[in-house]
């Protein structure tokens, strides 16, 4: 009988709703662990023969448990910069040398992350993409010159280039939502620092373009959410959804990630005569990643991994 425990770090933003839904779909118990190597009651894991980690922050606690229970299997979700080359510092490599040996397999949220993992460690990897959490569909869409970005303060999210791009877009407005606002210092009248907000609905309603020019962002749910709401996304290949943008949607992917290129792409997209066809394609793509489909794909991938790592 499988006894599965889902471990997530006490980061303040965990667990991600998609990861929690995945864990519950396979009958996991849910346990919070400290950030870093802190005090933790191993009794909370008693009887577990499978540990599902939300991230490698939980690996030290899984390692301690597996030492006493070597038959336990450990699977980690990777939905962050864990294996991004730019983040593979000597300290992270030492951490991995110590803790990666106890991880038997991975669930990655994009094909790029899968490749990054396999370039670093020889373990089986399955890909499952998250689903939109905030689903809103306006009754009427006006194509206004309003741009939206939602994200935290991590610099790889690309919001600083987007802010600079507004120098070339005086007739457009930019709404920045989330903790990214902590890092932005500007008094430009066409840039609105909204910070954390109780609801994304008003922003999905009034904005027409969702710009996410990240150097690296695994597969942010907010891109699906913006597409579902009828916004036109402009992203980079560094954003997980970029690997799914082909055909007409390929024109929404930035080839260069600098302020002038971002501004040019926004102007290009805004000038498309018939945006409705493009918007419908974006909506259909987001609809392929519903909660129900994402959870089903996770369960299938999870059980494939278990068979492979026996």
Short mmCIF file of C-alpha atoms in Angstrom, two decimals:
data_model
loop_
_atom_site.label_atom_id
_atom_site.label_comp_id
_atom_site.label_asym_id
_atom_site.label_seq_id
_atom_site.Cartn_x
_atom_site.Cartn_y
_atom_site.Cartn_z
CA UNK A 1 0.00 0.00 0.00
CA UNK A 2 1.36 3.41 -0.97
CA UNK A 3 1.67 6.01 1.79
CA UNK A 4 2.53 9.29 0.08
CA UNK A 5 3.56 12.48 1.85
CA UNK A 6 3.85 15.83 0.08
CA UNK A 7 6.49 18.15 1.57
CA UNK A 8 6.45 21.87 0.88
CA UNK A 9 8.74 24.62 2.26
CA UNK A 10 7.51 27.30 4.65
CA UNK A 11 8.33 30.07 2.19
CA UNK A 12 5.17 32.12 2.50
CA UNK A 13 4.20 31.42 -1.12
CA UNK A 14 4.05 27.63 -0.89
CA UNK A 15 2.44 25.37 -1.70
CA UNK A 16 1.53 26.45 -5.22
CA UNK A 17 -2.16 25.65 -5.85
CA UNK A 18 -1.28 23.44 -8.81
CA UNK A 19 1.30 21.45 -6.86
CA UNK A 20 -1.10 21.00 -3.96
CA UNK A 21 -3.84 19.79 -6.31
CA UNK A 22 -1.38 17.34 -7.88
CA UNK A 23 -0.35 16.00 -4.49
CA UNK A 24 -3.91 15.56 -3.29
CA UNK A 25 -4.84 13.76 -6.52
CA UNK A 26 -2.54 10.86 -5.57
CA UNK A 27 -3.70 10.78 -1.96
CA UNK A 28 -0.78 12.57 -0.33
CA UNK A 29 -0.61 13.75 3.22
CA UNK A 30 0.55 17.38 3.29
CA UNK A 31 3.45 18.44 5.54
CA UNK A 32 5.23 21.79 5.83
CA UNK A 33 9.01 21.83 6.32
CA UNK A 34 11.26 24.68 7.48
CA UNK A 35 13.21 26.74 4.96
CA UNK A 36 16.83 25.61 5.08
CA UNK A 37 18.09 22.98 7.47
CA UNK A 38 16.03 23.57 10.61
CA UNK A 39 14.26 21.59 13.29
CA UNK A 40 11.67 19.22 11.92
CA UNK A 41 9.57 16.48 13.49
CA UNK A 42 10.39 13.38 11.48
CA UNK A 43 7.41 11.69 13.09
CA UNK A 44 5.24 13.60 10.60
CA UNK A 45 6.65 11.35 7.88
CA UNK A 46 6.12 8.08 9.73
CA UNK A 47 4.84 5.29 7.50
CA UNK A 48 5.62 7.12 4.23
CA UNK A 49 7.03 4.98 1.44
CA UNK A 50 6.88 7.80 -1.13
CA UNK A 51 7.89 11.42 -0.53
CA UNK A 52 6.78 14.05 -3.05
CA UNK A 53 8.78 17.26 -2.68
CA UNK A 54 7.48 20.59 -3.90
CA UNK A 55 11.07 21.71 -4.32
CA UNK A 56 14.61 20.74 -3.41
CA UNK A 57 14.36 22.98 -0.34
CA UNK A 58 12.69 19.95 1.25
CA UNK A 59 15.50 17.53 0.33
CA UNK A 60 17.37 17.66 3.69
CA UNK A 61 14.30 16.36 5.54
CA UNK A 62 13.69 13.69 2.91
CA UNK A 63 17.34 12.62 3.17
CA UNK A 64 17.14 12.19 6.93
CA UNK A 65 13.99 10.08 6.58
CA UNK A 66 15.36 7.97 3.74
CA UNK A 67 18.48 7.12 5.72
CA UNK A 68 16.26 5.26 8.17
CA UNK A 69 13.83 4.09 5.49
CA UNK A 70 15.95 3.23 2.43
CA UNK A 71 12.99 1.61 0.63
CA UNK A 72 11.26 5.02 0.46
CA UNK A 73 11.14 6.63 -2.97
CA UNK A 74 11.56 10.40 -3.44
CA UNK A 75 10.15 12.43 -6.32
CA UNK A 76 10.69 16.19 -6.58
CA UNK A 77 8.72 18.75 -8.53
CA UNK A 78 11.00 21.29 -10.23
CA UNK A 79 9.17 24.53 -11.00
CA UNK A 80 11.90 27.05 -10.23
CA UNK A 81 15.47 28.00 -11.16
CA UNK A 82 17.03 24.94 -9.49
CA UNK A 83 18.87 23.73 -12.60
CA UNK A 84 19.13 26.97 -14.54
CA UNK A 85 22.76 27.47 -15.48
CA UNK A 86 22.73 31.07 -14.25
CA UNK A 87 21.83 29.85 -10.75
CA UNK A 88 24.23 26.91 -10.47
CA UNK A 89 26.59 28.56 -8.00
CA UNK A 90 29.28 26.60 -6.17
CA UNK A 91 27.07 26.61 -3.05
CA UNK A 92 24.13 25.17 -4.96
CA UNK A 93 26.36 22.51 -6.49
CA UNK A 94 27.61 21.51 -3.03
CA UNK A 95 24.01 21.32 -1.83
CA UNK A 96 23.13 19.09 -4.77
CA UNK A 97 26.17 16.86 -4.18
CA UNK A 98 24.84 16.24 -0.69
CA UNK A 99 21.11 15.93 -1.31
CA UNK A 100 20.42 14.96 -4.94
CA UNK A 101 21.44 11.30 -4.44
CA UNK A 102 18.25 10.67 -2.45
CA UNK A 103 15.95 11.95 -5.24
CA UNK A 104 14.81 9.11 -7.50
CA UNK A 105 12.89 11.09 -10.11
CA UNK A 106 11.53 14.49 -11.08
CA UNK A 107 8.38 16.19 -12.33
CA UNK A 108 9.41 19.23 -14.42
CA UNK A 109 6.98 21.93 -15.54
CA UNK A 110 8.57 22.45 -18.98
CA UNK A 111 10.66 20.59 -21.52
CA UNK A 112 13.49 23.06 -20.97
CA UNK A 113 13.65 22.23 -17.27
CA UNK A 114 13.61 18.54 -18.15
CA UNK A 115 16.66 19.05 -20.38
CA UNK A 116 18.41 21.10 -17.70
CA UNK A 117 17.85 18.37 -15.12
CA UNK A 118 19.04 15.61 -17.43
CA UNK A 119 22.14 17.62 -18.33
CA UNK A 120 22.98 17.75 -14.62
CA UNK A 121 21.89 14.39 -13.22
CA UNK A 122 20.92 11.02 -14.70
CA UNK A 123 17.41 10.50 -13.31
CA UNK A 124 14.03 9.94 -14.95
CA UNK A 125 12.02 13.13 -15.58
CA UNK A 126 8.39 13.63 -16.57
CA UNK A 127 6.88 16.93 -17.77
CA UNK A 128 3.56 18.24 -16.42
CA UNK A 129 2.52 21.85 -16.84
CA UNK A 130 0.51 23.75 -14.22
CA UNK A 131 -2.98 25.14 -14.75
CA UNK A 132 -4.49 28.63 -14.52
CA UNK A 133 -5.64 29.36 -10.98
CA UNK A 134 -7.46 32.68 -11.52
CA UNK A 135 -9.86 32.08 -14.39
CA UNK A 136 -11.73 35.12 -15.64
CA UNK A 137 -13.29 35.82 -19.01
CA UNK A 138 -14.54 39.38 -19.68
CA UNK A 139 -17.85 39.75 -21.46
CA UNK A 140 -16.41 42.46 -23.68
CA UNK A 141 -12.82 43.15 -24.72
CA UNK A 142 -11.64 46.61 -25.73
CA UNK A 143 -8.20 46.85 -27.33
CA UNK A 144 -6.79 49.58 -25.17
CA UNK A 145 -3.14 50.59 -24.96
CA UNK A 146 -2.72 48.98 -21.57
CA UNK A 147 -0.06 46.43 -20.71
CA UNK A 148 -0.02 44.11 -17.70
CA UNK A 149 2.81 42.33 -15.89
CA UNK A 150 2.37 40.14 -12.81
CA UNK A 151 5.31 38.69 -10.89
CA UNK A 152 7.61 38.71 -7.92
CA UNK A 153 10.84 40.66 -7.49
CA UNK A 154 13.21 38.03 -8.98
CA UNK A 155 15.26 39.90 -11.57
CA UNK A 156 15.04 37.08 -14.13
CA UNK A 157 11.31 37.88 -14.49
CA UNK A 158 12.32 40.69 -16.87
CA UNK A 159 10.15 43.50 -15.52
CA UNK A 160 13.09 45.95 -15.42
CA UNK A 161 13.46 45.73 -19.21
CA UNK A 162 9.71 46.13 -19.55
CA UNK A 163 9.81 49.30 -17.44
CA UNK A 164 12.60 50.69 -19.64
CA UNK A 165 10.63 49.73 -22.74
CA UNK A 166 7.98 52.25 -21.71
CA UNK A 167 10.37 55.03 -22.72
CA UNK A 168 9.54 54.01 -26.30
CA UNK A 169 5.81 53.65 -25.60
CA UNK A 170 4.58 57.03 -24.29
CA UNK A 171 1.03 56.33 -25.50
CA UNK A 172 0.78 53.06 -23.55
CA UNK A 173 0.21 52.37 -19.86
CA UNK A 174 1.92 49.63 -17.87
CA UNK A 175 0.41 48.05 -14.77
CA UNK A 176 2.87 46.17 -12.55
CA UNK A 177 1.25 43.79 -10.09
CA UNK A 178 3.00 41.83 -7.35
CA UNK A 179 6.22 42.11 -5.38
CA UNK A 180 8.13 43.25 -8.49
CA UNK A 181 7.00 46.75 -7.47
CA UNK A 182 9.43 46.66 -4.54
CA UNK A 183 12.33 46.81 -6.97
CA UNK A 184 11.01 49.47 -9.33
CA UNK A 185 11.83 53.14 -8.80
CA UNK A 186 10.03 55.29 -11.32
CA UNK A 187 7.81 58.35 -11.48
CA UNK A 188 6.76 57.87 -15.08
CA UNK A 189 3.06 58.78 -15.35
CA UNK A 190 2.33 55.83 -17.64
CA UNK A 191 3.68 53.20 -15.19
CA UNK A 192 1.41 52.12 -12.33
CA UNK A 193 2.96 50.25 -9.39
CA UNK A 194 0.04 48.27 -8.04
CA UNK A 195 1.87 45.84 -5.73
CA UNK A 196 -0.10 43.01 -4.19
CA UNK A 197 -3.78 43.21 -5.05
CA UNK A 198 -6.85 41.36 -3.71
CA UNK A 199 -8.02 40.39 -7.19
CA UNK A 200 -6.51 40.19 -10.66
CA UNK A 201 -9.91 40.52 -12.31
CA UNK A 202 -9.83 44.33 -12.78
CA UNK A 203 -6.44 44.11 -14.50
CA UNK A 204 -7.48 41.26 -16.78
CA UNK A 205 -10.54 43.36 -17.63
CA UNK A 206 -8.84 46.62 -18.58
CA UNK A 207 -5.53 45.47 -20.10
CA UNK A 208 -5.09 44.16 -23.64
CA UNK A 209 -1.51 42.87 -23.64
CA UNK A 210 0.23 40.70 -21.09
CA UNK A 211 4.02 41.12 -21.34
CA UNK A 212 6.30 38.64 -19.59
CA UNK A 213 9.83 39.19 -20.97
CA UNK A 214 11.60 36.85 -18.54
CA UNK A 215 15.11 35.55 -19.01
CA UNK A 216 13.86 32.43 -17.26
CA UNK A 217 10.44 31.51 -15.89
CA UNK A 218 9.60 27.78 -15.79
CA UNK A 219 5.88 27.85 -16.71
CA UNK A 220 4.04 30.62 -14.86
CA UNK A 221 0.33 30.02 -14.31
CA UNK A 222 -0.28 33.73 -14.78
CA UNK A 223 0.53 33.45 -18.50
CA UNK A 224 -2.24 30.84 -18.88
CA UNK A 225 -4.55 33.07 -16.84
CA UNK A 226 -3.91 36.12 -19.03
CA UNK A 227 -4.48 34.07 -22.17
CA UNK A 228 -7.68 32.60 -20.75
CA UNK A 229 -8.91 36.13 -20.02
CA UNK A 230 -8.33 37.18 -23.62
CA UNK A 231 -5.12 39.17 -23.27
CA UNK A 232 -2.47 38.79 -25.96
CA UNK A 233 0.74 37.46 -24.37
CA UNK A 234 4.22 38.61 -25.34
CA UNK A 235 6.83 36.28 -23.90
CA UNK A 236 10.35 34.99 -24.45
CA UNK A 237 11.64 31.50 -25.15
CA UNK A 238 12.80 31.62 -21.54
CA UNK A 239 9.17 31.38 -20.43
CA UNK A 240 7.92 27.78 -20.31
CA UNK A 241 4.89 28.46 -22.51
CA UNK A 242 7.23 29.69 -25.25
CA UNK A 243 8.03 26.12 -26.26
CA UNK A 244 4.33 25.67 -27.12
CA UNK A 245 4.01 28.83 -29.21
CA UNK A 246 4.20 27.80 -32.87
CA UNK A 247 2.55 28.91 -36.10
CA UNK A 248 0.72 32.22 -35.63
CA UNK A 249 1.55 32.23 -31.92
CA UNK A 250 5.25 32.24 -32.78
CA UNK A 251 4.99 35.93 -33.61
CA UNK A 252 4.29 36.60 -29.91
CA UNK A 253 7.72 35.36 -28.83
CA UNK A 254 10.54 37.87 -28.41
CA UNK A 255 13.75 37.02 -30.23
CA UNK A 256 15.69 39.65 -28.26
CA UNK A 257 15.00 40.59 -24.67
CA UNK A 258 16.02 44.24 -24.48
CA UNK A 259 13.81 47.33 -23.92
CA UNK A 260 13.72 48.46 -27.56
CA UNK A 261 12.88 44.97 -28.84
CA UNK A 262 10.14 44.61 -26.24
CA UNK A 263 8.66 47.97 -27.23
CA UNK A 264 8.84 47.09 -30.95
CA UNK A 265 7.07 43.77 -30.33
CA UNK A 266 4.31 45.46 -28.32
CA UNK A 267 3.75 47.98 -31.14
CA UNK A 268 3.79 45.18 -33.72
CA UNK A 269 1.23 43.11 -31.82
CA UNK A 270 -1.00 46.08 -31.08
CA UNK A 271 -1.07 47.01 -34.78
CA UNK A 272 -2.34 43.58 -35.90
CA UNK A 273 -5.60 44.38 -37.76
CA UNK A 274 -7.63 41.35 -36.67
CA UNK A 275 -6.55 40.45 -33.16
CA UNK A 276 -9.60 38.28 -32.47
CA UNK A 277 -8.22 35.22 -34.31
CA UNK A 278 -4.96 35.40 -32.41
CA UNK A 279 -6.78 35.85 -29.10
CA UNK A 280 -8.97 32.81 -29.77
CA UNK A 281 -5.89 30.68 -30.45
CA UNK A 282 -4.37 31.84 -27.19
CA UNK A 283 -7.57 31.06 -25.33
CA UNK A 284 -7.77 27.59 -26.85
CA UNK A 285 -4.17 26.86 -25.84
CA UNK A 286 -4.85 27.93 -22.25
CA UNK A 287 -7.97 25.75 -22.21
CA UNK A 288 -5.80 22.72 -23.01
CA UNK A 289 -4.20 23.19 -19.59
CA UNK A 290 -7.23 23.14 -17.31
CA UNK A 291 -6.99 21.92 -13.74
CA UNK A 292 -8.69 18.65 -14.65
CA UNK A 293 -6.30 17.92 -17.53
CA UNK A 294 -3.23 19.01 -15.58
CA UNK A 295 -4.15 16.81 -12.61
CA UNK A 296 -4.82 13.83 -14.88
CA UNK A 297 -1.46 14.30 -16.62
CA UNK A 298 0.27 14.55 -13.25
CA UNK A 299 -1.25 11.31 -12.00
CA UNK A 300 -0.20 9.52 -15.18
CA UNK A 301 3.34 10.93 -15.01
CA UNK A 302 3.66 10.21 -11.29
CA UNK A 303 2.75 6.54 -11.74
CA UNK A 304 5.05 6.20 -14.76
CA UNK A 305 7.90 7.50 -12.62
CA UNK A 306 7.12 5.07 -9.81
CA UNK A 307 7.26 2.14 -12.24
CA UNK A 308 10.58 3.36 -13.62
CA UNK A 309 12.30 3.92 -10.28
CA UNK A 310 11.28 0.66 -8.57
#
